[in-house]
CSV table of C-alpha atoms in Angstrom, one decimal:
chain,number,residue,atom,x,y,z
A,1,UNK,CA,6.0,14.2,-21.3
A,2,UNK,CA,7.4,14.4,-25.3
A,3,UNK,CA,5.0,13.9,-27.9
A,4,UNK,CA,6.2,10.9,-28.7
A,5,UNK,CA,5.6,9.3,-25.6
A,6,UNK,CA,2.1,10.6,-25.2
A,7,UNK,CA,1.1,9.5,-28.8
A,8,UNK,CA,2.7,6.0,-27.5
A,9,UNK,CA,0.3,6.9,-24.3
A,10,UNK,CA,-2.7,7.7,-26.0
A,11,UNK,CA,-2.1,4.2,-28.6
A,12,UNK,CA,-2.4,2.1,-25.5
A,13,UNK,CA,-5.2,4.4,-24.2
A,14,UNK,CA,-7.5,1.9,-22.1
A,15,UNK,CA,-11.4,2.5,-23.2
A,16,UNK,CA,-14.1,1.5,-21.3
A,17,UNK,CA,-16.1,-0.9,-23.1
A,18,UNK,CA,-19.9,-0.4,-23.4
A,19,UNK,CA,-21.7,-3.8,-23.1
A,20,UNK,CA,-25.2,-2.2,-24.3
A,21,UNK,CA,-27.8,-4.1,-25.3
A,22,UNK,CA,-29.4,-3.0,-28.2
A,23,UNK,CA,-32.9,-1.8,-26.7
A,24,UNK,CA,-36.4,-3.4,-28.1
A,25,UNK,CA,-37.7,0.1,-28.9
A,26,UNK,CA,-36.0,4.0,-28.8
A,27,UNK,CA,-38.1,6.2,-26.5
A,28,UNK,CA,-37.8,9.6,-28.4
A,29,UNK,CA,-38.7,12.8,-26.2
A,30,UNK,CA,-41.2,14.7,-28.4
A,31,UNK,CA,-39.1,18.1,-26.7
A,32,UNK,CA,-36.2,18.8,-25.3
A,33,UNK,CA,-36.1,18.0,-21.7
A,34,UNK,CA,-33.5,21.0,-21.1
A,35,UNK,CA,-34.7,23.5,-22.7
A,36,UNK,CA,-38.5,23.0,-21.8
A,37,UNK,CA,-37.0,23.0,-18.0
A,38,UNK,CA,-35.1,26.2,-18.6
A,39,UNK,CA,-38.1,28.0,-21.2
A,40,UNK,CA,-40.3,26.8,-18.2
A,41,UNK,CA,-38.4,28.5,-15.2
A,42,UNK,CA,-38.6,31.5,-17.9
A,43,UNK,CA,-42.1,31.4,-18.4
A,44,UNK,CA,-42.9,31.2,-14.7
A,45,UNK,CA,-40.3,33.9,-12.8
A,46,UNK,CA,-42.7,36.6,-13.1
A,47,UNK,CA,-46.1,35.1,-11.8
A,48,UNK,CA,-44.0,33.4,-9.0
A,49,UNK,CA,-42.6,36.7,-8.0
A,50,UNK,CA,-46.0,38.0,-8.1
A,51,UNK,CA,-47.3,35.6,-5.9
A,52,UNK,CA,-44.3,35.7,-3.4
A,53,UNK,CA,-45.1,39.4,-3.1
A,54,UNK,CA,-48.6,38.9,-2.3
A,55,UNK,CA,-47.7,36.3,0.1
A,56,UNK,CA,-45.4,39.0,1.6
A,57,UNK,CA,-47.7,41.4,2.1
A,58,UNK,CA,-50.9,39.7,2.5
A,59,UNK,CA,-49.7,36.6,5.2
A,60,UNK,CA,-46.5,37.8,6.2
A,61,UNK,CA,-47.7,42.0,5.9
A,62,UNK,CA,-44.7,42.9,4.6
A,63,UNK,CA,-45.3,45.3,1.6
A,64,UNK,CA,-42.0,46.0,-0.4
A,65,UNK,CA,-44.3,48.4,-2.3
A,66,UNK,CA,-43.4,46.1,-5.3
A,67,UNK,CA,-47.2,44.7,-5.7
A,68,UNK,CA,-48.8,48.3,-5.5
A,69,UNK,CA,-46.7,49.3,-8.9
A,70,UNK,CA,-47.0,46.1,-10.0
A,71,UNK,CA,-51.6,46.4,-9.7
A,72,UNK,CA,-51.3,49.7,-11.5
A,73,UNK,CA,-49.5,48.1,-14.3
A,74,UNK,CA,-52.0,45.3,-14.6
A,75,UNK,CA,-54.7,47.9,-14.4
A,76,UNK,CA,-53.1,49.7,-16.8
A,77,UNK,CA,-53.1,46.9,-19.2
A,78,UNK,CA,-56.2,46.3,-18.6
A,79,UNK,CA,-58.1,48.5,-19.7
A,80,UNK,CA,-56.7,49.1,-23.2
A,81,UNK,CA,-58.1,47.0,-25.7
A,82,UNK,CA,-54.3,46.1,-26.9
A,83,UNK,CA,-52.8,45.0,-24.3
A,84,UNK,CA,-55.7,43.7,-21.8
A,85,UNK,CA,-54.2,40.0,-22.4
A,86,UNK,CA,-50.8,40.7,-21.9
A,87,UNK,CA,-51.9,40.1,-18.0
A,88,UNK,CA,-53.6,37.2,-18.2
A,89,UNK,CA,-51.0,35.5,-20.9
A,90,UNK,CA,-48.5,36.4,-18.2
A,91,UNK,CA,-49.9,34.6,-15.4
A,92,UNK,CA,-51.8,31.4,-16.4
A,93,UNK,CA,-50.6,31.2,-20.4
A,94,UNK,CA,-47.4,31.1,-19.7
A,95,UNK,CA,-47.4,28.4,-17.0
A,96,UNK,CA,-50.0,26.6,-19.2
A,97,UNK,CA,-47.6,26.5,-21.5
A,98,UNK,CA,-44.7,25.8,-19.2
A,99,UNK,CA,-47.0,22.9,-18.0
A,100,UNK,CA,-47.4,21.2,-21.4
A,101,UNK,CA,-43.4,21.5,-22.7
A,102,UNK,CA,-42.6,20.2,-19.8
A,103,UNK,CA,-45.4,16.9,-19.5
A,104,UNK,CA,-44.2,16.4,-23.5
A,105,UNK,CA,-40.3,16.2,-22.5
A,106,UNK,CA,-40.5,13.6,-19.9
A,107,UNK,CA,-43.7,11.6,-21.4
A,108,UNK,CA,-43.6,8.3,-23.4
A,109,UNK,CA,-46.6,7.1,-25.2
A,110,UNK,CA,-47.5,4.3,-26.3
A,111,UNK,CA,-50.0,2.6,-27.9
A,112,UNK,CA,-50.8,-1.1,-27.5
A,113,UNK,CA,-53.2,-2.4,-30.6
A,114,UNK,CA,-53.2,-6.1,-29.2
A,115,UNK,CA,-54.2,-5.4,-25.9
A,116,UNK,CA,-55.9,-1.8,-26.9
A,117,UNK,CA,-54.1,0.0,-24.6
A,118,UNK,CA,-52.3,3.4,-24.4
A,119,UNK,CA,-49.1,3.1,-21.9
A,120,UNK,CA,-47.8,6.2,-20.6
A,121,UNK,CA,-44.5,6.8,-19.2
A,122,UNK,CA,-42.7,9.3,-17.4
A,123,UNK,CA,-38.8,9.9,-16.7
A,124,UNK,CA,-37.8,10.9,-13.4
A,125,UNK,CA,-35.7,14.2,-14.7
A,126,UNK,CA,-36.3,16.3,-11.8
A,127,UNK,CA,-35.8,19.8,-13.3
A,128,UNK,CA,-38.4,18.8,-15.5
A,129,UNK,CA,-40.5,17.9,-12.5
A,130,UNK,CA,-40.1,20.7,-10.0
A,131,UNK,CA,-40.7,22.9,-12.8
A,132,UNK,CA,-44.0,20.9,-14.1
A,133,UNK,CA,-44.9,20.8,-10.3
A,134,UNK,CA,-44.1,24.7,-9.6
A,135,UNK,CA,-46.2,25.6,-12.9
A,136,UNK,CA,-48.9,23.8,-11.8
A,137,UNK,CA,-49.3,25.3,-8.4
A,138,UNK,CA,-49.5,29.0,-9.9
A,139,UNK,CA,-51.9,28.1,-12.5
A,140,UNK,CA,-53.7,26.1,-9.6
A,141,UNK,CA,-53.5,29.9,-7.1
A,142,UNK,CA,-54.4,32.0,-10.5
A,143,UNK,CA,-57.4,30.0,-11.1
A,144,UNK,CA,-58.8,30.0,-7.7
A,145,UNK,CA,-58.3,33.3,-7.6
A,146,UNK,CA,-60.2,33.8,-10.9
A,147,UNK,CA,-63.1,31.5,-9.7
A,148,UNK,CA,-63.4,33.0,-6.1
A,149,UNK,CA,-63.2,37.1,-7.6
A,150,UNK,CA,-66.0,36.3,-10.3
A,151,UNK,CA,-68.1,33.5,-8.6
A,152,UNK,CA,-68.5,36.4,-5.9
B,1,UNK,CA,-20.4,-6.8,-41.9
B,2,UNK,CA,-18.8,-7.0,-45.1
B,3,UNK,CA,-19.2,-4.2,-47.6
B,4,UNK,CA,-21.4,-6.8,-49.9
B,5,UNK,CA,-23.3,-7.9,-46.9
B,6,UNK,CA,-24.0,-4.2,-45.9
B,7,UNK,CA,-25.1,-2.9,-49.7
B,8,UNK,CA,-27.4,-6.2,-49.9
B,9,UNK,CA,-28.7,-5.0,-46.2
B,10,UNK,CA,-29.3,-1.5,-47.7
B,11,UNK,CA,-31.1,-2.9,-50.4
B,12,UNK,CA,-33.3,-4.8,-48.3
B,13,UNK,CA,-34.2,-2.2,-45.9
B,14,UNK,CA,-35.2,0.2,-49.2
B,15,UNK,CA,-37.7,-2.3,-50.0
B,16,UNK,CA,-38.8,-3.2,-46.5
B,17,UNK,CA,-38.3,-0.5,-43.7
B,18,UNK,CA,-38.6,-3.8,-40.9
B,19,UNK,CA,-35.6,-4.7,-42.5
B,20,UNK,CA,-33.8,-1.7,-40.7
B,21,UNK,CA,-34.1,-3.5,-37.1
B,22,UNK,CA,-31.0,-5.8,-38.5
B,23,UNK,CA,-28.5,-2.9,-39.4
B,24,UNK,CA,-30.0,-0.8,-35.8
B,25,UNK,CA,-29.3,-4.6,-33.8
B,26,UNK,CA,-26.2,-5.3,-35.2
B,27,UNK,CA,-24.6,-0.8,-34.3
B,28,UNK,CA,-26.4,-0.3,-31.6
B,29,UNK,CA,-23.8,-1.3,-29.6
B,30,UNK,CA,-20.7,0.5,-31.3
B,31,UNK,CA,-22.4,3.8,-31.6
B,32,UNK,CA,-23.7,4.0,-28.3
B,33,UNK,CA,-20.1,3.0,-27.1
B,34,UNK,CA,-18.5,5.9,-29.3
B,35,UNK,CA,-21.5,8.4,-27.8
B,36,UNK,CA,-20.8,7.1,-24.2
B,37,UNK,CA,-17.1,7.3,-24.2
B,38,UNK,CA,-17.5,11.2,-26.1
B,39,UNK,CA,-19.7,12.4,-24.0
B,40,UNK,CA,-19.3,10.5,-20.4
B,41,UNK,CA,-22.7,10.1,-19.7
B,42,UNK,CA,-25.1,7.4,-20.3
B,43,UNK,CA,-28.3,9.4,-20.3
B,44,UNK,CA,-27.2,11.5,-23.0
B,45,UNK,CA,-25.4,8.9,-25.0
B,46,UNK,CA,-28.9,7.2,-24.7
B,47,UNK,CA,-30.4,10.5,-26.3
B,48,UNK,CA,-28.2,10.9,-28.9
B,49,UNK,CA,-27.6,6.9,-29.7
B,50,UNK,CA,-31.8,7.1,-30.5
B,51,UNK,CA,-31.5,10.0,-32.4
B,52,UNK,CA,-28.9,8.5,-34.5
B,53,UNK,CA,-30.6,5.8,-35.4
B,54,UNK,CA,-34.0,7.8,-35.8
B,55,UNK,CA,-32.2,10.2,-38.1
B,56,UNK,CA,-30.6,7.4,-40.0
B,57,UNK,CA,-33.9,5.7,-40.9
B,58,UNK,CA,-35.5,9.3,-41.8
B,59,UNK,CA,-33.0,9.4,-44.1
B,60,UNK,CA,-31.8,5.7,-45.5
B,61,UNK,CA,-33.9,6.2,-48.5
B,62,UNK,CA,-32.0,9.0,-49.5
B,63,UNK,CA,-28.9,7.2,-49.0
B,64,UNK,CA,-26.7,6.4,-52.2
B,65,UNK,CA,-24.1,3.6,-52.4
B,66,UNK,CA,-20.5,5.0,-52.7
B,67,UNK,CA,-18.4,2.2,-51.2
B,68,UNK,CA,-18.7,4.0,-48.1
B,69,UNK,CA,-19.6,1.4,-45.2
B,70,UNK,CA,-22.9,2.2,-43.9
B,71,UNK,CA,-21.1,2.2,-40.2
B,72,UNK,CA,-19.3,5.4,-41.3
B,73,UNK,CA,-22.5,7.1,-41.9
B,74,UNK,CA,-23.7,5.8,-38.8
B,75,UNK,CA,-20.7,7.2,-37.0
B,76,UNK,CA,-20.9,10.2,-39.2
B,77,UNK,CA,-24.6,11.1,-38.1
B,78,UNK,CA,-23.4,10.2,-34.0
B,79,UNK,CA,-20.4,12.3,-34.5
B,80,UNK,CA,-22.9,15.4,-35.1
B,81,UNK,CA,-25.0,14.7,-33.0
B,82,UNK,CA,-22.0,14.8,-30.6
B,83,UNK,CA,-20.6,17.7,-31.7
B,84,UNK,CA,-23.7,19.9,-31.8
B,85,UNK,CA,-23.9,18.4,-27.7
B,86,UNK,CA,-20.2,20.2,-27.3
B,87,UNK,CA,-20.9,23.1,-29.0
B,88,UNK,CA,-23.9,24.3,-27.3
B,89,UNK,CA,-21.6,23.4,-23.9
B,90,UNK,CA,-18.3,24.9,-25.4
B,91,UNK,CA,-17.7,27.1,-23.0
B,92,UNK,CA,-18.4,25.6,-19.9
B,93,UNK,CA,-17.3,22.0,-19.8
B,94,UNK,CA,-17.6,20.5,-16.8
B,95,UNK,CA,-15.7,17.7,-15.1
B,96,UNK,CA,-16.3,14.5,-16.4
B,97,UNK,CA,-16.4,13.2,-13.0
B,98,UNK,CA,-19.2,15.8,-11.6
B,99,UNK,CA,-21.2,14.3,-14.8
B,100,UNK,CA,-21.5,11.0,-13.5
B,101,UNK,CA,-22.1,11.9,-10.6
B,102,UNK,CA,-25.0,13.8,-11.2
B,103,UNK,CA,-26.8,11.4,-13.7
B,104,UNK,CA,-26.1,8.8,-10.9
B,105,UNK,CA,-28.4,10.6,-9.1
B,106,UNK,CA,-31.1,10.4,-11.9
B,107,UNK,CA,-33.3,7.2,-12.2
B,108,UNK,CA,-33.4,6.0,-15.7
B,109,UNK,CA,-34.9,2.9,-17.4
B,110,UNK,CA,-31.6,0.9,-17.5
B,111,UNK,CA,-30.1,1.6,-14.7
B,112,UNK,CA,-28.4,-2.1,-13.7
B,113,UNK,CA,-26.4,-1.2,-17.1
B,114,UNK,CA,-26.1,2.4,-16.3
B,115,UNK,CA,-24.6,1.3,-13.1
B,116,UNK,CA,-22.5,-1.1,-14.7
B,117,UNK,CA,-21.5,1.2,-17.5
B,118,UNK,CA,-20.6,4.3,-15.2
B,119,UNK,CA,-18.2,1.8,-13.1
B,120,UNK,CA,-16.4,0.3,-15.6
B,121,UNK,CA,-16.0,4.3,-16.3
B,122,UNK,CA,-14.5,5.3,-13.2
B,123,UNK,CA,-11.7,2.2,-13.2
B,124,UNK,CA,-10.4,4.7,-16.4
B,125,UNK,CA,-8.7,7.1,-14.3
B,126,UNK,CA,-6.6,7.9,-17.6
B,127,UNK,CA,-9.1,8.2,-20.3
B,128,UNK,CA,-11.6,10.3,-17.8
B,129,UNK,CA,-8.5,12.7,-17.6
B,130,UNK,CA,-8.1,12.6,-21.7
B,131,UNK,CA,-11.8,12.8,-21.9
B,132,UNK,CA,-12.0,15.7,-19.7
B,133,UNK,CA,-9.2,17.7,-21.6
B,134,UNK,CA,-10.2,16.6,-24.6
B,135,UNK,CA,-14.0,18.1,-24.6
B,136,UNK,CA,-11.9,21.4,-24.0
B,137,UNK,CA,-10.3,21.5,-27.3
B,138,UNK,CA,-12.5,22.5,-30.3
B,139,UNK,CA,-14.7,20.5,-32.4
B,140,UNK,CA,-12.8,19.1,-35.1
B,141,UNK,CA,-9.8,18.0,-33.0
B,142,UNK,CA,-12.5,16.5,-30.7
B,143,UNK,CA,-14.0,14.2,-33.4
B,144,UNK,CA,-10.1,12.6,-35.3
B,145,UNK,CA,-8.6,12.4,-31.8
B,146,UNK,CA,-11.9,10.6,-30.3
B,147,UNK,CA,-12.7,8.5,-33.2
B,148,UNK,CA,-8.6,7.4,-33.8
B,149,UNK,CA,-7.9,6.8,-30.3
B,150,UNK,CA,-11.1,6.4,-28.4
B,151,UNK,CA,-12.8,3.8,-31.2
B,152,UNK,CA,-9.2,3.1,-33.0
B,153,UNK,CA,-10.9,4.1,-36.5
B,154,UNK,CA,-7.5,4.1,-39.1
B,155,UNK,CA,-6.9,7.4,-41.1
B,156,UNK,CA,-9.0,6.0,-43.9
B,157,UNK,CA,-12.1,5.1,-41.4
B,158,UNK,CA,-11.7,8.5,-39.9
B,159,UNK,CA,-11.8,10.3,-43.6
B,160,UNK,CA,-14.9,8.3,-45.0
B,161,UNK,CA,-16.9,9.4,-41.8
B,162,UNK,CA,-15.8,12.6,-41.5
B,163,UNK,CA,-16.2,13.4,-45.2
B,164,UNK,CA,-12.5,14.6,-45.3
B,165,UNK,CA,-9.2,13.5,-47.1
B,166,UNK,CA,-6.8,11.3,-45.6
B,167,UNK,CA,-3.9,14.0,-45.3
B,168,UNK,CA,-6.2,16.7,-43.4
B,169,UNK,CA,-7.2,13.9,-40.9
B,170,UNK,CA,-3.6,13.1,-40.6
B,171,UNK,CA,-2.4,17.2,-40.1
B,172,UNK,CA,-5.7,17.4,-38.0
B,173,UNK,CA,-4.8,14.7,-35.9
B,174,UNK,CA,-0.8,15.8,-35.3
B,175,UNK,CA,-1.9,19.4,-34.6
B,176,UNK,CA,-4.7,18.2,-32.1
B,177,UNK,CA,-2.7,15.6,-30.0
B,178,UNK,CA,-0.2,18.5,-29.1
B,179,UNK,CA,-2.9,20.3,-28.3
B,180,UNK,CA,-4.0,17.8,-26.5
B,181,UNK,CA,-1.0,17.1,-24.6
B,182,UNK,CA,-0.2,20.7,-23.8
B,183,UNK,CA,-3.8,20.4,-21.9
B,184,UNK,CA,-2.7,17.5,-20.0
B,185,UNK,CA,0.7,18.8,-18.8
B,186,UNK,CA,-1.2,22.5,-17.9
């Protein structure tokens, strides 16, 4: 095709035409629905590789020898006064705070004065939500864990 | 909207922030039409159309009368919101098609006129191939060659939102439809 002929193509370009109606109010995610979901999957890789080991080797008895190192390094951690919360941030802080990015980016608030009411709505984005849903289930095992070791 | 009518609209909405429901009723409609046919997808042209207009009444205050319609502005602030969406992706576009078809597998608030929009889309075989090659080119061929031929803005329109003089539009735009086309024919 010459460039002529393609500008003349591109002139008579067909558009399709966008009949939107101009919505009664702009719902503004307070954080990026993306990037939480990708920060999230970030934030939670190591604890869920944790906990797939110890499912390994505790229900399936498959030891990889993976969760042995992995005890000594938490141990390790431990019992210096620096870096004793580097284990802990690791395995609920970070899912906490996967959990909340990830609530904010698909949440709508909003507040009703008339009727005094607080709506609350969520968007189906379903990265957002496996990841909300996967976040929640490790902090769910860690603090189980944490209630059944010291309630003992 | 006439110039006048638009700088006694400005005026207004100065004085009286309420007033800015007028100017968002009466672009809504253009802007989210230029975001939907940039970007091919009516979730993120939803996004971007709110942050537009959010970004526009952050900032109206601050905006000073130059005989410069406040539709270019408008299509100024949409144009970088756009572009900052293809940057991020510049190196790996994806089909235009695959795009609709995920987000038709997304529920959304509107989604009879998402429906209706992403139909209308695919009866565009044409433009879904120019949109396609186009988000391959860079940025600033992108914006003239969507803006002239996508929302059929003249070389003045294009210059007042883009900030730039007339000639570079017109240079811009020569350079990027052979770019353009070379795409097309690859």
């Amino acid at each position: 095709m010459k460039p002529e002929d393609f500008e003349k193509k591109m002139e008579g370009l067909s558009t399709p035409k966008s009949d939107a109606v101009p919505p009664k109010e702009l719902r503004l995610a307070i954080v990026s629905a993306q990037r939480s979901a990708v920060m999230g999957i970030w934030f939670i890789v190591m604890p869920w590789f944790l906990l797939m080991c110890v499912i390994m080797k505790y229900i399936f008895h498959i030891n990889l020898g993976i969760i042995d190192t992995l005890k000594q390094m938490m141990r390790a951690l431990d019992k210096s006064p620096q870096t004793w919360w580097i284990g802990p941030m690791m395995l609920m802080g970070l899912p906490i705070v996967s959990i909340i990015m990830n609530t904010l980016a698909i949440s709508h608030f909003q507040w009703e004065s008339y009727t005094g009411s607080l709506i609350v709505s969520i968007r189906m984005r379903w990265l957002n939500l496996s990841v909300l849903v996967v976040s929640t289930g490790i902090v769910g095992i860690f603090f189980l864990y944490l209630i059944t070791e010291n309630c003992r | 909207m006439t110039l006048d009518q638009e700088r006694e609209l400005l005026l207004r909405i100065q004085s009286d922030r309420k007033e800015f429901g007028i100017l968002f009723d009466h672009y809504y409609k253009p802007i989210f039409g230029y975001l939907y046919r940039r970007t091919g997808t009516y979730d993120l042209a939803k996004d971007m159309a709110a942050e537009t207009f959010l970004k526009a009444f952050l900032r109206i205050d601050s905006f000073v009368w130059k005989d410069i319609a406040i539709s270019s502005w408008l299509y100024r602030i949409a144009t970088n919101e756009a572009n900052q969406f293809f940057r991020k992706r510049k190196y790996k576009a994806a089909a235009l098609e695959s795009m609709v078809d995920f987000d038709l597998a997304t529920q959304v608030d509107s989604e009879e006129e998402k429906h209706s929009l992403d139909a209308e889309l695919k009866q565009h075989d044409d433009f879904i191939l120019i949109q396609q090659k186009l988000s391959l080119l860079n940025i600033r061929d992108q914006e003239v060659i969507a803006l002239r031929y996508f929302e059929n803005k003249d070389n003045r329109e294009i210059s007042a939102i883009l900030g730039k003089p007339e000639g570079t539009i017109k240079s811009l735009l020569s350079r990027g439809l052979e770019k353009l086309r070379q795409r097309v024919l690859s």
